[in-house]
Amino acid sequence: MRDLARRHGPVMLLRVGEVPTLVVSSREAAREVMKTHDVAFASRPLSATLRAMTDGGRDIIFAPYGDRWRRLRKVAVVELLSARRVLSFRGVREGEVAAMLRAAAARPAFDMRAALATLVADTTMRAAVGDRCKHRDVLLRELERCIPLAGGFNPADLWPSSRIVGRLSGAVRRATACRDAVRRVLDSIVDEHLERMDDMAGGGNGGGGEVEDFLQVLLKLHKDGSLEIPLNMDDIKHIIFDIFAGSETSSVVLEWAMAELIRNPRSMERAAAEVRRAFASRGAVDEDALAGGELRYLRHVIRETFRLHAPVPLLVPRVSREPCRVLGYDVPRGTTVLVNAWALGRDERYWPGDPEEFRPERFEDDDAMAAVDLRGADFELVPFGAGRRMCPGMPFGLALVEHALAGLLLHFDWEVPGLADPAKLDMTEEFGITARRKNGLLLRPILRVPVPGL
Ligand code: HEM
């Protein structure tokens, strides 16, 4: 799509199967979609597969624009993903990152992909539903099955008018099966939480952990009826599902960051030196220093990783709710809109000279570059989207990404066994709604700063 846009311009109307699809690939066009006409593009298209998976868009991520979406999103933003709540999970992050580091210290070769997936899954699981979740593996397996189905490029989604294609593709059937399996697990988790809350009525926290988990917060809101429109159990399960679905991206970006640092040893050295200067004497990463922005180069590394490897490369699709104009082009109502965040991050116009190079230093080259950030105001770098539908999980996701990356660089040097030239590390991407590395990442850890608890 980037190559097509180079030929046909930053606003292209394609027909993908039967679906009219607008692809925007410039900063100006992205601003039109996510800022100037944000309300007109604030809905999501519901493909047959997604409709099955989300019960007709009853979650937040894929919900059509409207009161239900607004209500659930507000609960997620205010009650679950606020700065205060993200901070409350600091102990969870410390515990899970430390567990990963201990596992690395015990192995001559470390499966980085599996370790990062486990780190993100376990941290999210503890934050969302508490420490004692016996259904963990089933839930994660089902979510893993959902992700490729959510990509939107299943034949049933591209030729919605054809019943034969729908039947042959099987995607809708698989999405329904996933939804049912996730629903059964969430039912059990919610029932168990309710029982524990009843047992502990008056004093305890019901989840088994030392901090209130997301599910407890939601169940309390359900019980005390403090919201204008009370949350029902269906709402709660959809919100929890989205927390899991949204979080997976954190492991995608961590894996890309480690791969880029391996390929670019000078960046690795500089980042590790900065982290060790800050934390080696304390023996562990300290989130206060991370939040205070003391580790500037680490932040540049993370921004540079998001620039080259937008984890959701086409963002989550939007749909026009009314006829609209984008940079002078008419866009009919009902057009699916893809913002090519991946192409924006690699565009020579915004990243002059070396857009394909991993060079975190670019963010210290001048004041304008240093000011570019991830919060949806700079449309050349929009890994979390922008506007009304922007990712509400950014603070939660970034807190873990920063902490985990700092921990990996503090305690170990990293090498790829058997790879003489790190520049040759394979960087092929896998196709999906999220773009992870195609191949695994087996690394050799060389201990530099002792890992606590060993
Ligand atoms: C590195 C981490 C993450 C990345 C790169 C990411 C990226 C995105 C993107 C691109 C969107 C669509 C934005 C748009 O349409 O403009 C999105 C939406 C969303 N994300 Fe994230 N996300 C991340 C982490 C998380 C986490 C940790 C959570 C939850 C705890 C989360 C929950 C959501 C939700 C609920 C939405 C839907 C928002 C809506 O449609 O109103 N995300 N995310």
GROMACS .gro file of C-alpha atoms and ligand atoms in nm:
model
  497
    1MET     CA    1   0.000   0.000   0.000
    2ARG     CA    2   0.294   0.232   0.063
    3ASP     CA    3   0.422   0.160  -0.288
    4LEU     CA    4   0.077   0.215  -0.437
    5ALA     CA    5   0.050   0.547  -0.254
    6ARG     CA    6   0.385   0.657  -0.398
    7ARG     CA    7   0.232   0.611  -0.742
    8HIS     CA    8  -0.124   0.730  -0.680
    9GLY     CA    9  -0.091   0.978  -0.397
   10PRO     CA   10  -0.164   0.997  -0.024
   11VAL     CA   11  -0.542   0.954  -0.059
   12MET     CA   12  -0.642   0.640  -0.247
   13LEU     CA   13  -0.983   0.485  -0.282
   14LEU     CA   14  -0.937   0.112  -0.339
   15ARG     CA   15  -1.190  -0.160  -0.375
   16VAL     CA   16  -1.067  -0.447  -0.161
   17GLY     CA   17  -1.286  -0.737  -0.266
   18GLU     CA   18  -1.623  -0.561  -0.254
   19VAL     CA   19  -1.527  -0.318   0.022
   20PRO     CA   20  -1.459   0.047  -0.073
   21THR     CA   21  -1.147   0.133   0.122
   22LEU     CA   22  -0.976   0.469   0.161
   23VAL     CA   23  -0.605   0.442   0.235
   24VAL     CA   24  -0.436   0.755   0.368
   25SER     CA   25  -0.058   0.780   0.366
   26SER     CA   26   0.047   1.137   0.441
   27ARG     CA   27   0.063   1.343   0.756
   28GLU     CA   28  -0.190   1.591   0.616
   29ALA     CA   29  -0.438   1.323   0.512
   30ALA     CA   30  -0.402   1.144   0.847
   31ARG     CA   31  -0.473   1.473   1.024
   32GLU     CA   32  -0.789   1.520   0.817
   33VAL     CA   33  -0.917   1.174   0.914
   34MET     CA   34  -0.820   1.171   1.282
   35LYS     CA   35  -0.853   1.539   1.370
   36THR     CA   36  -1.034   1.767   1.123
   37HIS     CA   37  -1.310   1.514   1.046
   38ASP     CA   38  -1.258   1.295   1.351
   39VAL     CA   39  -1.631   1.271   1.430
   40ALA     CA   40  -1.718   1.173   1.074
   41PHE     CA   41  -1.458   0.892   1.087
   42ALA     CA   42  -1.511   0.790   1.450
   43SER     CA   43  -1.692   0.464   1.377
   44ARG     CA   44  -1.555   0.119   1.297
   45PRO     CA   45  -1.659  -0.104   1.009
   46LEU     CA   46  -1.793  -0.436   1.133
   47SER     CA   47  -1.687  -0.720   0.907
   48ALA     CA   48  -1.873  -1.050   0.932
   49THR     CA   49  -1.587  -1.203   1.129
   50LEU     CA   50  -1.565  -0.916   1.375
   51ARG     CA   51  -1.941  -0.905   1.413
   52ALA     CA   52  -1.932  -1.269   1.518
   53MET     CA   53  -1.633  -1.221   1.745
   54THR     CA   54  -1.766  -0.915   1.927
   55ASP     CA   55  -2.137  -0.996   1.935
   56GLY     CA   56  -2.209  -0.720   1.685
   57GLY     CA   57  -1.948  -0.470   1.810
   58ARG     CA   58  -2.041  -0.476   2.178
   59ASP     CA   59  -1.682  -0.424   2.295
   60ILE     CA   60  -1.487  -0.095   2.279
   61ILE     CA   61  -1.227  -0.156   2.009
   62PHE     CA   62  -1.469  -0.252   1.732
   63ALA     CA   63  -1.785  -0.078   1.856
   64PRO     CA   64  -1.969   0.152   1.619
   65TYR     CA   65  -1.960   0.517   1.728
   66GLY     CA   66  -2.246   0.589   1.967
   67ASP     CA   67  -2.362   0.600   2.327
   68ARG     CA   68  -2.261   0.246   2.418
   69TRP     CA   69  -1.905   0.294   2.288
   70ARG     CA   70  -1.880   0.633   2.463
   71ARG     CA   71  -2.000   0.487   2.793
   72LEU     CA   72  -1.769   0.183   2.792
   73ARG     CA   73  -1.471   0.383   2.673
   74LYS     CA   74  -1.522   0.637   2.951
   75VAL     CA   75  -1.528   0.361   3.212
   76ALA     CA   76  -1.204   0.216   3.070
   77VAL     CA   77  -1.029   0.554   3.055
   78VAL     CA   78  -1.143   0.693   3.388
   79GLU     CA   79  -1.164   0.384   3.605
   80LEU     CA   80  -0.908   0.141   3.462
   81LEU     CA   81  -0.638   0.306   3.256
   82SER     CA   82  -0.582   0.631   3.448
   83ALA     CA   83  -0.230   0.730   3.553
   84ARG     CA   84  -0.315   0.648   3.917
   85ARG     CA   85  -0.436   0.299   3.830
   86VAL     CA   86  -0.138   0.230   3.601
   87LEU     CA   87   0.088   0.328   3.891
   88SER     CA   88  -0.096   0.089   4.123
   89PHE     CA   89   0.030  -0.203   3.910
   90ARG     CA   90   0.392  -0.107   3.955
   91GLY     CA   91   0.448  -0.400   4.190
   92VAL     CA   92   0.292  -0.636   3.937
   93ARG     CA   93   0.528  -0.508   3.664
   94GLU     CA   94   0.830  -0.536   3.896
   95GLY     CA   95   0.739  -0.892   3.987
   96GLU     CA   96   0.677  -1.009   3.633
   97VAL     CA   97   0.983  -0.838   3.482
   98ALA     CA   98   1.199  -0.985   3.761
   99ALA     CA   99   1.058  -1.333   3.686
  100MET     CA  100   1.151  -1.293   3.319
  101LEU     CA  101   1.503  -1.179   3.407
  102ARG     CA  102   1.554  -1.473   3.644
  103ALA     CA  103   1.444  -1.708   3.368
  104ALA     CA  104   1.694  -1.544   3.129
  105ALA     CA  105   1.976  -1.576   3.382
  106ALA     CA  106   1.911  -1.949   3.407
  107ARG     CA  107   1.948  -2.024   3.036
  108PRO     CA  108   2.235  -2.024   2.788
  109ALA     CA  109   1.993  -1.931   2.508
  110PHE     CA  110   1.672  -1.742   2.573
  111ASP     CA  111   1.357  -1.756   2.361
  112MET     CA  112   1.290  -1.382   2.367
  113ARG     CA  113   0.961  -1.401   2.178
  114ALA     CA  114   0.807  -1.655   2.415
  115ALA     CA  115   0.943  -1.471   2.720
  116LEU     CA  116   0.798  -1.136   2.612
  117ALA     CA  117   0.462  -1.289   2.524
  118THR     CA  118   0.451  -1.451   2.870
  119LEU     CA  119   0.557  -1.129   3.040
  120VAL     CA  120   0.283  -0.925   2.874
  121ALA     CA  121   0.017  -1.195   2.917
  122ASP     CA  122   0.093  -1.251   3.285
  123THR     CA  123   0.118  -0.882   3.369
  124THR     CA  124  -0.212  -0.813   3.194
  125MET     CA  125  -0.375  -1.116   3.351
  126ARG     CA  126  -0.275  -1.006   3.703
  127ALA     CA  127  -0.387  -0.648   3.642
  128ALA     CA  128  -0.714  -0.753   3.482
  129VAL     CA  129  -0.833  -1.047   3.687
  130GLY     CA  130  -0.589  -1.091   3.976
  131ASP     CA  131  -0.325  -1.340   4.074
  132ARG     CA  132  -0.519  -1.660   4.095
  133CYS     CA  133  -0.646  -1.727   3.747
  134LYS     CA  134  -0.660  -2.097   3.675
  135HIS     CA  135  -0.808  -2.029   3.331
  136ARG     CA  136  -0.502  -1.838   3.210
  137ASP     CA  137  -0.384  -2.084   2.946
  138VAL     CA  138  -0.725  -2.138   2.787
  139LEU     CA  139  -0.790  -1.765   2.768
  140LEU     CA  140  -0.452  -1.693   2.611
  141ARG     CA  141  -0.491  -1.974   2.359
  142GLU     CA  142  -0.828  -1.841   2.247
  143LEU     CA  143  -0.698  -1.485   2.219
  144GLU     CA  144  -0.411  -1.611   2.007
  145ARG     CA  145  -0.670  -1.766   1.775
  146CYS     CA  146  -0.870  -1.440   1.758
  147ILE     CA  147  -0.584  -1.216   1.642
  148PRO     CA  148  -0.535  -1.348   1.287
  149LEU     CA  149  -0.913  -1.359   1.241
  150ALA     CA  150  -0.946  -0.991   1.336
  151GLY     CA  151  -0.724  -0.876   1.047
  152GLY     CA  152  -1.024  -0.796   0.827
  153PHE     CA  153  -0.887  -0.965   0.515
  154ASN     CA  154  -1.078  -1.294   0.539
  155PRO     CA  155  -1.269  -1.378   0.219
  156ALA     CA  156  -1.597  -1.357   0.414
  157ASP     CA  157  -1.513  -0.998   0.506
  158LEU     CA  158  -1.401  -0.894   0.159
  159TRP     CA  159  -1.700  -1.041  -0.029
  160PRO     CA  160  -1.980  -0.984   0.223
  161SER     CA  161  -2.255  -1.031  -0.036
  162SER     CA  162  -2.148  -1.385  -0.126
  163ARG     CA  163  -2.299  -1.655   0.090
  164ILE     CA  164  -2.081  -1.920  -0.076
  165VAL     CA  165  -1.759  -1.735   0.005
  166GLY     CA  166  -1.886  -1.684   0.359
  167ARG     CA  167  -1.955  -2.051   0.403
  168LEU     CA  168  -1.633  -2.170   0.242
  169SER     CA  169  -1.405  -1.930   0.427
  170GLY     CA  170  -1.491  -2.068   0.772
  171ALA     CA  171  -1.360  -1.749   0.937
  172VAL     CA  172  -1.700  -1.657   1.080
  173ARG     CA  173  -1.741  -2.006   1.222
  174ARG     CA  174  -1.397  -1.991   1.381
  175ALA     CA  175  -1.464  -1.640   1.519
  176THR     CA  176  -1.791  -1.761   1.673
  177ALA     CA  177  -1.613  -2.058   1.830
  178CYS     CA  178  -1.346  -1.826   1.974
  179ARG     CA  179  -1.607  -1.589   2.112
  180ASP     CA  180  -1.794  -1.875   2.279
  181ALA     CA  181  -1.478  -2.020   2.430
  182VAL     CA  182  -1.365  -1.678   2.560
  183ARG     CA  183  -1.715  -1.616   2.693
  184ARG     CA  184  -1.716  -1.945   2.888
  185VAL     CA  185  -1.381  -1.863   3.048
  186LEU     CA  186  -1.486  -1.507   3.132
  187ASP     CA  187  -1.812  -1.638   3.281
  188SER     CA  188  -1.614  -1.861   3.519
  189ILE     CA  189  -1.367  -1.587   3.607
  190VAL     CA  190  -1.648  -1.341   3.685
  191ASP     CA  191  -1.841  -1.599   3.892
  192GLU     CA  192  -1.531  -1.679   4.096
  193HIS     CA  193  -1.461  -1.311   4.154
  194LEU     CA  194  -1.818  -1.250   4.265
  195GLU     CA  195  -1.799  -1.538   4.511
  196ARG     CA  196  -1.475  -1.413   4.657
  197MET     CA  197  -1.612  -1.061   4.685
  198ASP     CA  198  -1.914  -1.194   4.871
  199ASP     CA  199  -1.688  -1.398   5.102
  200MET     CA  200  -1.478  -1.099   5.178
  201ALA     CA  201  -1.761  -0.847   5.191
  202GLY     CA  202  -1.668  -0.554   5.403
  203GLY     CA  203  -1.294  -0.602   5.426
  204GLY     CA  204  -1.100  -0.790   5.161
  205ASN     CA  205  -1.027  -0.715   4.802
  206GLY     CA  206  -1.165  -1.039   4.661
  207GLY     CA  207  -0.912  -1.086   4.385
  208GLY     CA  208  -0.640  -1.247   4.587
  209GLY     CA  209  -0.379  -0.982   4.505
  210GLU     CA  210  -0.261  -0.683   4.699
  211VAL     CA  211  -0.403  -0.428   4.451
  212GLU     CA  212  -0.752  -0.396   4.313
  213ASP     CA  213  -0.768  -0.563   3.971
  214PHE     CA  214  -0.973  -0.431   3.678
  215LEU     CA  215  -1.245  -0.690   3.723
  216GLN     CA  216  -1.294  -0.596   4.088
  217VAL     CA  217  -1.322  -0.230   3.992
  218LEU     CA  218  -1.584  -0.313   3.730
  219LEU     CA  219  -1.783  -0.546   3.957
  220LYS     CA  220  -1.790  -0.280   4.227
  221LEU     CA  221  -1.921  -0.026   3.976
  222HIS     CA  222  -2.183  -0.279   3.875
  223LYS     CA  223  -2.288  -0.338   4.235
  224ASP     CA  224  -2.288   0.014   4.369
  225GLY     CA  225  -2.475   0.154   4.067
  226SER     CA  226  -2.276   0.478   4.083
  227LEU     CA  227  -2.271   0.520   3.705
  228GLU     CA  228  -2.550   0.704   3.529
  229ILE     CA  229  -2.622   0.394   3.321
  230PRO     CA  230  -2.515   0.093   3.529
  231LEU     CA  231  -2.265  -0.154   3.386
  232ASN     CA  232  -2.408  -0.497   3.323
  233MET     CA  233  -2.218  -0.827   3.318
  234ASP     CA  234  -2.208  -0.830   2.940
  235ASP     CA  235  -2.039  -0.486   2.938
  236ILE     CA  236  -1.787  -0.604   3.195
  237LYS     CA  237  -1.686  -0.913   3.000
  238HIS     CA  238  -1.642  -0.712   2.679
  239ILE     CA  239  -1.420  -0.457   2.855
  240ILE     CA  240  -1.202  -0.729   3.006
  241PHE     CA  241  -1.174  -0.898   2.667
  242ASP     CA  242  -1.050  -0.572   2.512
  243ILE     CA  243  -0.788  -0.526   2.780
  244PHE     CA  244  -0.641  -0.861   2.683
  245ALA     CA  245  -0.678  -0.803   2.311
  246GLY     CA  246  -0.522  -0.453   2.330
  247SER     CA  247  -0.226  -0.556   2.543
  248GLU     CA  248  -0.072  -0.805   2.304
  249THR     CA  249   0.083  -0.518   2.107
  250SER     CA  250   0.323  -0.445   2.395
  251SER     CA  251   0.508  -0.772   2.335
  252VAL     CA  252   0.519  -0.699   1.961
  253VAL     CA  253   0.697  -0.368   2.015
  254LEU     CA  254   0.935  -0.510   2.276
  255GLU     CA  255   1.043  -0.784   2.039
  256TRP     CA  256   1.109  -0.533   1.759
  257ALA     CA  257   1.305  -0.312   1.999
  258MET     CA  258   1.534  -0.599   2.101
  259ALA     CA  259   1.578  -0.707   1.738
  260GLU     CA  260   1.671  -0.353   1.629
  261LEU     CA  261   1.915  -0.314   1.918
  262ILE     CA  262   2.082  -0.642   1.824
  263ARG     CA  263   2.116  -0.521   1.465
  264ASN     CA  264   2.252  -0.187   1.583
  265PRO     CA  265   2.518  -0.260   1.846
  266ARG     CA  266   2.610   0.109   1.893
  267SER     CA  267   2.252   0.190   1.991
  268MET     CA  268   2.247  -0.115   2.219
  269GLU     CA  269   2.569  -0.001   2.389
  270ARG     CA  270   2.445   0.351   2.439
  271ALA     CA  271   2.106   0.243   2.574
  272ALA     CA  272   2.263  -0.016   2.808
  273ALA     CA  273   2.519   0.236   2.934
  274GLU     CA  274   2.245   0.485   3.014
  275VAL     CA  275   2.033   0.228   3.196
  276ARG     CA  276   2.331   0.094   3.393
  277ARG     CA  277   2.441   0.445   3.490
  278ALA     CA  278   2.097   0.506   3.631
  279PHE     CA  279   2.025   0.172   3.799
  280ALA     CA  280   2.333  -0.051   3.838
  281SER     CA  281   2.403   0.077   4.190
  282ARG     CA  282   2.040   0.016   4.292
  283GLY     CA  283   2.048  -0.332   4.135
  284ALA     CA  284   1.708  -0.297   3.966
  285VAL     CA  285   1.503  -0.066   3.748
  286ASP     CA  286   1.319   0.212   3.930
  287GLU     CA  287   0.996   0.329   3.772
  288ASP     CA  288   1.017   0.675   3.930
  289ALA     CA  289   1.329   0.749   3.728
  290LEU     CA  290   1.168   0.606   3.414
  291ALA     CA  291   0.854   0.815   3.460
  292GLY     CA  292   1.063   1.124   3.532
  293GLY     CA  293   1.211   1.098   3.181
  294GLU     CA  294   1.569   1.067   3.311
  295LEU     CA  295   1.650   0.797   3.057
  296ARG     CA  296   1.623   1.002   2.744
  297TYR     CA  297   1.803   0.766   2.507
  298LEU     CA  298   1.585   0.473   2.611
  299ARG     CA  299   1.281   0.685   2.523
  300HIS     CA  300   1.434   0.763   2.183
  301VAL     CA  301   1.491   0.391   2.126
  302ILE     CA  302   1.125   0.322   2.202
  303ARG     CA  303   1.001   0.603   1.977
  304GLU     CA  304   1.231   0.488   1.698
  305THR     CA  305   1.099   0.133   1.731
  306PHE     CA  306   0.740   0.257   1.706
  307ARG     CA  307   0.837   0.465   1.402
  308LEU     CA  308   0.982   0.172   1.206
  309HIS     CA  309   0.752  -0.097   1.339
  310ALA     CA  310   0.406   0.041   1.408
  311PRO     CA  311   0.265  -0.266   1.589
  312VAL     CA  312  -0.080  -0.200   1.436
  313PRO     CA  313   0.046  -0.094   1.091
  314LEU     CA  314  -0.287   0.019   0.944
  315LEU     CA  315  -0.432   0.118   1.283
  316VAL     CA  316  -0.778  -0.020   1.360
  317PRO     CA  317  -0.999   0.054   1.057
  318ARG     CA  318  -1.251   0.335   1.073
  319VAL     CA  319  -1.557   0.395   0.862
  320SER     CA  320  -1.709   0.721   0.735
  321ARG     CA  321  -2.044   0.792   0.904
  322GLU     CA  322  -2.135   1.059   0.650
  323PRO     CA  323  -2.007   1.181   0.312
  324CYS     CA  324  -1.688   1.375   0.369
  325ARG     CA  325  -1.393   1.540   0.191
  326VAL     CA  326  -1.031   1.445   0.256
  327LEU     CA  327  -0.775   1.680   0.099
  328GLY     CA  328  -1.037   1.773  -0.159
  329TYR     CA  329  -1.139   1.415  -0.248
  330ASP     CA  330  -1.497   1.304  -0.190
  331VAL     CA  331  -1.533   1.008   0.042
  332PRO     CA  332  -1.875   0.843   0.035
  333ARG     CA  333  -2.055   0.737   0.352
  334GLY     CA  334  -1.974   0.381   0.459
  335THR     CA  335  -1.615   0.381   0.326
  336THR     CA  336  -1.363   0.181   0.529
  337VAL     CA  337  -1.061   0.398   0.617
  338LEU     CA  338  -0.711   0.269   0.678
  339VAL     CA  339  -0.440   0.503   0.807
  340ASN     CA  340  -0.106   0.364   0.697
  341ALA     CA  341   0.093   0.435   1.015
  342TRP     CA  342   0.369   0.203   0.894
  343ALA     CA  343   0.418   0.410   0.576
  344LEU     CA  344   0.406   0.741   0.767
  345GLY     CA  345   0.685   0.620   0.993
  346ARG     CA  346   0.908   0.543   0.695
  347ASP     CA  347   0.831   0.844   0.480
  348GLU     CA  348   1.137   1.028   0.350
  349ARG     CA  349   0.949   1.360   0.370
  350TYR     CA  350   0.919   1.341   0.749
  351TRP     CA  351   1.232   1.142   0.829
  352PRO     CA  352   1.479   1.288   0.579
  353GLY     CA  353   1.796   1.111   0.471
  354ASP     CA  354   1.758   0.772   0.629
  355PRO     CA  355   1.394   0.677   0.689
  356GLU     CA  356   1.468   0.303   0.682
  357GLU     CA  357   1.756   0.326   0.930
  358PHE     CA  358   1.715   0.260   1.301
  359ARG     CA  359   1.870   0.575   1.445
  360PRO     CA  360   1.728   0.686   1.782
  361GLU     CA  361   1.964   0.986   1.770
  362ARG     CA  362   1.731   1.149   1.517
  363PHE     CA  363   1.514   1.253   1.812
  364GLU     CA  364   1.798   1.464   1.950
  365ASP     CA  365   1.900   1.619   1.617
  366ASP     CA  366   1.690   1.931   1.657
  367ASP     CA  367   1.415   2.073   1.873
  368ALA     CA  368   1.140   1.997   1.621
  369MET     CA  369   1.235   1.628   1.608
  370ALA     CA  370   1.276   1.608   1.987
  371ALA     CA  371   0.921   1.734   2.029
  372VAL     CA  372   0.764   1.461   1.812
  373ASP     CA  373   0.585   1.224   2.043
  374LEU     CA  374   0.342   0.935   2.047
  375ARG     CA  375   0.034   1.108   2.183
  376GLY     CA  376  -0.146   1.158   1.856
  377ALA     CA  377  -0.058   1.521   1.786
  378ASP     CA  378   0.224   1.445   1.539
  379PHE     CA  379   0.065   1.266   1.249
  380GLU     CA  380   0.390   1.129   1.108
  381LEU     CA  381   0.419   0.909   1.419
  382VAL     CA  382   0.085   0.761   1.522
  383PRO     CA  383   0.136   0.406   1.652
  384PHE     CA  384  -0.149   0.458   1.901
  385GLY     CA  385  -0.375   0.636   1.650
  386ALA     CA  386  -0.520   0.979   1.731
  387GLY     CA  387  -0.845   1.155   1.807
  388ARG     CA  388  -1.157   1.005   1.961
  389ARG     CA  389  -1.063   0.647   1.884
  390MET     CA  390  -0.702   0.677   1.995
  391CYS     CA  391  -0.570   0.392   2.208
  392PRO     CA  392  -0.670   0.447   2.572
  393GLY     CA  393  -0.418   0.182   2.685
  394MET     CA  394  -0.108   0.384   2.592
  395PRO     CA  395   0.006   0.464   2.949
  396PHE     CA  396  -0.053   0.105   3.061
  397GLY     CA  397   0.131  -0.036   2.757
  398LEU     CA  398   0.423   0.209   2.769
  399ALA     CA  399   0.483   0.159   3.141
  400LEU     CA  400   0.548  -0.210   3.081
  401VAL     CA  401   0.746  -0.158   2.759
  402GLU     CA  402   0.984   0.090   2.927
  403HIS     CA  403   1.025  -0.115   3.242
  404ALA     CA  404   1.088  -0.443   3.058
  405LEU     CA  405   1.332  -0.297   2.807
  406ALA     CA  406   1.525  -0.117   3.080
  407GLY     CA  407   1.543  -0.443   3.280
  408LEU     CA  408   1.670  -0.646   2.984
  409LEU     CA  409   1.944  -0.389   2.911
  410LEU     CA  410   2.041  -0.333   3.273
  411HIS     CA  411   2.118  -0.693   3.359
  412PHE     CA  412   2.244  -0.848   3.036
  413ASP     CA  413   2.437  -0.800   2.718
  414TRP     CA  414   2.266  -0.985   2.433
  415GLU     CA  415   2.396  -1.178   2.133
  416VAL     CA  416   2.247  -1.398   1.865
  417PRO     CA  417   2.418  -1.738   1.887
  418GLY     CA  418   2.590  -1.823   1.558
  419LEU     CA  419   2.524  -1.488   1.389
  420ALA     CA  420   2.858  -1.321   1.306
  421ASP     CA  421   2.708  -1.008   1.151
  422PRO     CA  422   2.417  -0.871   1.358
  423ALA     CA  423   2.309  -0.654   1.063
  424LYS     CA  424   2.199  -0.980   0.897
  425LEU     CA  425   1.932  -1.051   1.159
  426ASP     CA  426   1.611  -1.137   0.978
  427MET     CA  427   1.347  -0.865   1.016
  428THR     CA  428   1.064  -1.009   0.807
  429GLU     CA  429   0.718  -0.913   0.928
  430GLU     CA  430   0.419  -1.139   0.967
  431PHE     CA  431   0.084  -1.038   0.823
  432GLY     CA  432  -0.202  -0.963   1.063
  433ILE     CA  433  -0.388  -0.681   1.240
  434THR     CA  434  -0.066  -0.656   1.442
  435ALA     CA  435   0.269  -0.685   1.261
  436ARG     CA  436   0.500  -0.902   1.467
  437ARG     CA  437   0.833  -1.045   1.358
  438LYS     CA  438   0.785  -1.353   1.148
  439ASN     CA  439   1.064  -1.559   1.300
  440GLY     CA  440   1.153  -1.628   1.660
  441LEU     CA  441   1.429  -1.442   1.846
  442LEU     CA  442   1.669  -1.674   2.024
  443LEU     CA  443   1.927  -1.470   2.217
  444ARG     CA  444   2.223  -1.547   2.441
  445PRO     CA  445   2.214  -1.347   2.765
  446ILE     CA  446   2.548  -1.244   2.917
  447LEU     CA  447   2.497  -1.142   3.277
  448ARG     CA  448   2.635  -0.794   3.363
  449VAL     CA  449   2.440  -0.681   3.670
  450PRO     CA  450   2.312  -0.950   3.912
  451VAL     CA  451   1.939  -1.019   3.894
  452PRO     CA  452   1.762  -0.971   4.230
  453GLY     CA  453   1.629  -1.288   4.388
  454LEU     CA  454   1.888  -1.523   4.236
  455HEM     C1  455   0.224  -0.086   2.265
  455HEM     C2  456   0.101  -0.096   2.298
  455HEM     C3  457  -0.020  -0.058   2.217
  455HEM     C4  458  -0.034  -0.010   2.088
  455HEM     C5  459   0.075   0.020   1.987
  455HEM     C6  460  -0.176   0.009   2.065
  455HEM     C7  461  -0.230   0.058   1.947
  455HEM     C8  462  -0.364   0.086   1.929
  455HEM     C9  463  -0.420   0.145   1.809
  455HEM    C10  464  -0.341   0.182   1.684
  455HEM    C11  465  -0.554   0.159   1.828
  455HEM    C12  466  -0.654   0.219   1.729
  455HEM    C13  467  -0.646   0.370   1.738
  455HEM    C14  468  -0.726   0.447   1.637
  455HEM     O1  469  -0.820   0.394   1.576
  455HEM     O2  470  -0.694   0.566   1.620
  455HEM    C15  471  -0.583   0.108   1.961
  455HEM    C16  472  -0.709   0.106   2.016
  455HEM    C17  473  -0.737   0.053   2.140
  455HEM     N1  474  -0.645   0.003   2.230
  455HEM    FE1  475  -0.446  -0.003   2.208
  455HEM     N2  476  -0.245  -0.026   2.178
  455HEM    C18  477  -0.154  -0.067   2.273
  455HEM    C19  478  -0.180  -0.109   2.402
  455HEM    C20  479  -0.306  -0.120   2.455
  455HEM    C21  480  -0.334  -0.166   2.589
  455HEM    C22  481  -0.227  -0.207   2.689
  455HEM    C23  482  -0.470  -0.162   2.605
  455HEM    C24  483  -0.553  -0.197   2.725
  455HEM    C25  484  -0.506  -0.218   2.844
  455HEM    C26  485  -0.527  -0.113   2.480
  455HEM    C27  486  -0.661  -0.095   2.456
  455HEM    C28  487  -0.715  -0.039   2.341
  455HEM    C29  488  -0.857  -0.015   2.322
  455HEM    C30  489  -0.969  -0.046   2.421
  455HEM    C31  490  -0.870   0.044   2.195
  455HEM    C32  491  -0.999   0.088   2.126
  455HEM    C33  492  -1.023   0.236   2.141
  455HEM    C34  493  -1.151   0.280   2.071
  455HEM     O3  494  -1.183   0.227   1.964
  455HEM     O4  495  -1.217   0.371   2.123
  455HEM     N3  496  -0.424  -0.089   2.392
  455HEM     N4  497  -0.467   0.065   2.020
   0.00000   0.00000   0.00000
